[in-house]
């Protein structure tokens, strides 16, 4: 049985809202390795009560193996929607869950006046174009010419070359890129190329706008 000091330490380390990843829970075959959960409470005997992503609420005990997840705040852009700020785990499974498959790292941004911009990173679906996922947002040059179109959901974070993990964007860059990708885009293919029309998702673009 745990001492009061040990229980208090667990409560301090795993406050409600903390995220954990299961490594092993013996005797529970429906609780697989890598299952993610959110801590709800710690009881008086030191059990960690968790709301697991598979719907289970089994508590973690001294006999179970698990680890605390590091959470990162990212900007998530989905087709037809305004961007959102969300917290995700910095593990591969959490990243793949956002984009819906294997991830691809993409760093298309550059600003001579702010070297940090080069570290602003997009993670998108590796096979978004191959699978013909819905077109989401355009990547354009300073003159507005479309250089690329990202297909499917993606998220934006901060990742330096020196680091093996990704991080939350600095606050000013977070606001900058929330503004940059504020509106979903409708894409129109013409003989002269493809162009995009940003629109309010509550007010889809009119047909006459698309035919111009």
Short mmCIF file of C-alpha atoms in Angstrom, two decimals:
data_model
loop_
_atom_site.label_atom_id
_atom_site.label_comp_id
_atom_site.label_asym_id
_atom_site.label_seq_id
_atom_site.Cartn_x
_atom_site.Cartn_y
_atom_site.Cartn_z
CA UNK A 1 0.00 0.00 0.00
CA UNK A 2 1.25 3.44 -0.89
CA UNK A 3 2.11 5.99 1.75
CA UNK A 4 0.37 9.35 1.97
CA UNK A 5 3.53 11.02 0.66
CA UNK A 6 3.56 8.74 -2.40
CA UNK A 7 -0.13 9.40 -3.07
CA UNK A 8 0.39 13.16 -2.78
CA UNK A 9 3.28 12.89 -5.25
CA UNK A 10 1.05 11.09 -7.77
CA UNK A 11 -1.66 13.73 -7.36
CA UNK A 12 0.89 16.45 -8.02
CA UNK A 13 2.36 14.69 -11.06
CA UNK A 14 -0.98 13.65 -12.61
CA UNK A 15 -3.54 16.42 -12.04
CA UNK A 16 -6.95 16.06 -13.70
CA UNK A 17 -6.62 16.72 -17.42
CA UNK A 18 -3.16 15.14 -17.70
CA UNK A 19 -2.66 12.75 -20.59
CA UNK A 20 -1.21 9.26 -20.24
CA UNK A 21 -0.25 6.45 -22.59
CA UNK A 22 -0.69 2.83 -21.55
CA UNK A 23 2.25 0.45 -21.85
CA UNK A 24 0.77 -2.59 -20.11
CA UNK A 25 -2.31 -3.44 -18.03
CA UNK A 26 -2.11 -7.13 -17.13
CA UNK A 27 -5.24 -9.21 -17.44
CA UNK A 28 -7.03 -6.65 -19.60
CA UNK A 29 -6.77 -7.73 -23.26
CA UNK A 30 -9.02 -4.88 -24.43
CA UNK A 31 -6.51 -2.36 -23.07
CA UNK A 32 -3.72 -2.45 -25.69
CA UNK A 33 -0.28 -0.93 -25.71
CA UNK A 34 -0.29 2.71 -26.82
CA UNK A 35 -3.84 3.46 -25.67
CA UNK A 36 -4.20 7.14 -24.74
CA UNK A 37 -6.27 8.50 -21.89
CA UNK A 38 -7.07 11.61 -19.88
CA UNK A 39 -6.72 11.62 -16.10
CA UNK A 40 -10.00 12.30 -14.28
CA UNK A 41 -8.94 11.97 -10.63
CA UNK A 42 -6.63 10.28 -8.12
CA UNK A 43 -8.39 8.42 -5.30
CA UNK A 44 -7.28 8.06 -1.67
CA UNK A 45 -5.34 4.84 -2.32
CA UNK A 46 -3.38 6.27 -5.24
CA UNK A 47 -5.31 4.80 -8.18
CA UNK A 48 -5.33 7.02 -11.26
CA UNK A 49 -8.81 7.14 -12.76
CA UNK A 50 -8.61 7.61 -16.51
CA UNK A 51 -11.02 8.24 -19.34
CA UNK A 52 -9.50 6.06 -22.07
CA UNK A 53 -9.97 6.73 -25.77
CA UNK A 54 -11.64 3.32 -26.22
CA UNK A 55 -14.40 4.31 -23.78
CA UNK A 56 -13.02 2.42 -20.78
CA UNK A 57 -12.62 4.10 -17.40
CA UNK A 58 -10.39 1.49 -15.77
CA UNK A 59 -8.05 2.97 -13.16
CA UNK A 60 -4.27 2.65 -13.26
CA UNK A 61 -2.65 0.96 -10.26
CA UNK A 62 0.88 0.30 -9.04
CA UNK A 63 0.98 -2.89 -11.11
CA UNK A 64 0.32 -1.15 -14.43
CA UNK A 65 2.92 0.36 -16.72
CA UNK A 66 2.23 3.73 -18.34
CA UNK A 67 3.82 7.06 -19.12
CA UNK A 68 2.80 10.68 -19.04
CA UNK A 69 2.38 12.27 -22.46
CA UNK A 70 3.85 15.62 -23.40
CA UNK A 71 1.14 17.76 -24.98
CA UNK A 72 1.79 20.32 -27.70
CA UNK A 73 -0.56 23.06 -28.87
CA UNK A 74 -0.93 23.10 -32.65
CA UNK A 75 -3.06 24.79 -35.29
CA UNK A 76 -5.32 22.26 -37.01
CA UNK A 77 -6.72 23.06 -40.46
CA UNK A 78 -9.48 20.88 -41.89
CA UNK A 79 -11.12 21.27 -45.31
CA UNK A 80 -14.16 23.53 -45.18
CA UNK A 81 -13.47 24.70 -41.62
CA UNK A 82 -11.78 27.58 -39.85
CA UNK A 83 -8.52 26.62 -38.07
CA UNK A 84 -8.55 25.57 -34.43
CA UNK A 85 -5.96 25.54 -31.66
CA UNK A 86 -5.72 22.03 -30.23
CA UNK A 87 -3.48 20.11 -27.86
CA UNK A 88 -2.13 16.80 -29.12
CA UNK A 89 0.43 14.31 -27.83
CA UNK A 90 3.92 14.55 -29.32
CA UNK A 91 3.85 10.87 -30.28
CA UNK A 92 3.46 9.45 -33.79
CA UNK A 93 0.01 7.96 -33.16
CA UNK A 94 -1.41 11.32 -32.05
CA UNK A 95 0.06 13.06 -35.07
CA UNK A 96 -1.35 10.45 -37.44
CA UNK A 97 -4.77 10.70 -35.80
CA UNK A 98 -4.99 14.39 -36.73
CA UNK A 99 -4.15 13.92 -40.43
CA UNK A 100 -5.87 10.55 -40.79
CA UNK A 101 -2.86 8.48 -41.85
CA UNK A 102 0.89 8.49 -42.34
CA UNK A 103 2.44 11.92 -41.83
CA UNK A 104 4.68 14.04 -44.02
CA UNK A 105 6.70 16.99 -42.76
CA UNK A 106 6.57 20.13 -44.88
CA UNK A 107 8.40 23.44 -44.28
CA UNK A 108 7.40 25.80 -47.11
CA UNK A 109 7.63 29.12 -45.27
CA UNK A 110 10.35 31.76 -45.48
CA UNK A 111 10.67 35.33 -44.29
CA UNK A 112 14.00 37.11 -44.51
CA UNK A 113 13.01 39.42 -41.64
CA UNK A 114 12.18 36.57 -39.24
CA UNK A 115 14.35 33.41 -39.39
CA UNK A 116 11.90 31.59 -37.07
CA UNK A 117 9.44 31.31 -39.95
CA UNK A 118 11.60 28.58 -41.50
CA UNK A 119 10.85 26.40 -38.46
CA UNK A 120 7.08 26.69 -38.82
CA UNK A 121 6.18 23.19 -39.91
CA UNK A 122 3.16 21.60 -41.53
CA UNK A 123 2.38 17.94 -40.90
CA UNK A 124 -0.01 16.58 -43.50
CA UNK A 125 -1.12 13.23 -44.94
CA UNK A 126 1.78 11.60 -46.75
CA UNK A 127 -0.53 10.23 -49.46
CA UNK A 128 -3.00 13.12 -49.55
CA UNK A 129 -2.51 13.77 -53.26
CA UNK A 130 -2.22 10.09 -54.20
CA UNK A 131 -5.51 9.32 -52.44
CA UNK A 132 -7.13 12.44 -53.88
CA UNK A 133 -8.16 13.75 -50.46
CA UNK A 134 -10.22 16.91 -50.37
CA UNK A 135 -8.24 20.04 -51.18
CA UNK A 136 -7.70 22.08 -48.05
CA UNK A 137 -5.42 25.14 -48.22
CA UNK A 138 -3.09 26.63 -50.82
CA UNK A 139 0.55 27.46 -50.21
CA UNK A 140 1.25 30.65 -52.15
CA UNK A 141 4.27 32.84 -52.81
CA UNK A 142 4.36 36.51 -51.69
CA UNK A 143 2.65 37.51 -54.96
CA UNK A 144 -0.25 35.13 -54.33
CA UNK A 145 0.74 32.51 -56.90
CA UNK A 146 -0.21 29.01 -55.79
CA UNK A 147 2.85 26.83 -55.29
CA UNK A 148 1.13 23.83 -53.76
CA UNK A 149 -2.24 22.68 -52.44
CA UNK A 150 -2.43 20.60 -49.28
CA UNK A 151 -5.01 17.84 -49.37
CA UNK A 152 -6.74 16.53 -46.26
CA UNK A 153 -6.39 17.76 -42.66
CA UNK A 154 -3.04 19.10 -41.49
CA UNK A 155 -1.58 20.78 -38.44
CA UNK A 156 1.00 23.49 -37.94
CA UNK A 157 3.65 23.50 -35.21
CA UNK A 158 7.25 24.56 -34.57
CA UNK A 159 10.11 22.17 -35.35
CA UNK A 160 13.78 23.10 -35.58
CA UNK A 161 16.32 21.05 -37.49
CA UNK A 162 18.24 20.41 -34.27
CA UNK A 163 15.25 18.99 -32.40
CA UNK A 164 13.83 15.48 -32.78
CA UNK A 165 10.44 16.61 -31.44
CA UNK A 166 7.97 19.31 -32.36
CA UNK A 167 6.80 22.16 -30.17
CA UNK A 168 4.03 24.70 -29.76
CA UNK A 169 4.38 27.79 -31.91
CA UNK A 170 5.57 30.98 -30.21
CA UNK A 171 2.47 33.02 -29.40
CA UNK A 172 3.06 35.68 -32.04
CA UNK A 173 3.62 33.09 -34.78
CA UNK A 174 0.55 31.17 -33.66
CA UNK A 175 -1.60 34.26 -34.19
CA UNK A 176 0.15 35.02 -37.48
CA UNK A 177 -0.64 31.59 -38.93
CA UNK A 178 -4.14 31.46 -37.48
CA UNK A 179 -4.73 34.62 -39.49
CA UNK A 180 -2.94 33.31 -42.57
CA UNK A 181 -5.13 30.20 -42.75
CA UNK A 182 -8.23 31.78 -41.21
CA UNK A 183 -10.62 30.92 -44.04
CA UNK A 184 -11.22 27.62 -45.81
CA UNK A 185 -10.68 27.76 -49.56
CA UNK A 186 -12.66 26.66 -52.58
CA UNK A 187 -10.49 25.72 -55.56
CA UNK A 188 -11.39 26.39 -59.18
CA UNK A 189 -9.54 24.73 -62.06
CA UNK A 190 -9.32 26.75 -65.27
CA UNK A 191 -7.30 26.41 -68.50
CA UNK A 192 -5.01 29.08 -67.08
CA UNK A 193 -4.40 27.21 -63.85
CA UNK A 194 -5.96 26.70 -60.44
CA UNK A 195 -7.01 29.52 -58.17
CA UNK A 196 -8.55 29.59 -54.72
CA UNK A 197 -11.44 31.51 -53.19
CA UNK A 198 -11.30 31.97 -49.39
CA UNK A 199 -14.76 31.85 -47.86
CA UNK A 200 -16.64 31.96 -44.61
CA UNK A 201 -17.82 28.37 -43.90
CA UNK A 202 -21.14 29.85 -42.77
CA UNK A 203 -21.46 31.51 -46.19
CA UNK A 204 -20.24 29.17 -48.97
CA UNK A 205 -19.05 30.89 -52.16
CA UNK A 206 -21.77 31.78 -54.67
CA UNK A 207 -21.89 30.12 -58.06
CA UNK A 208 -21.18 33.41 -59.85
CA UNK A 209 -18.01 33.81 -57.76
CA UNK A 210 -16.83 30.39 -58.91
CA UNK A 211 -17.49 31.08 -62.58
CA UNK A 212 -15.51 34.30 -62.80
#
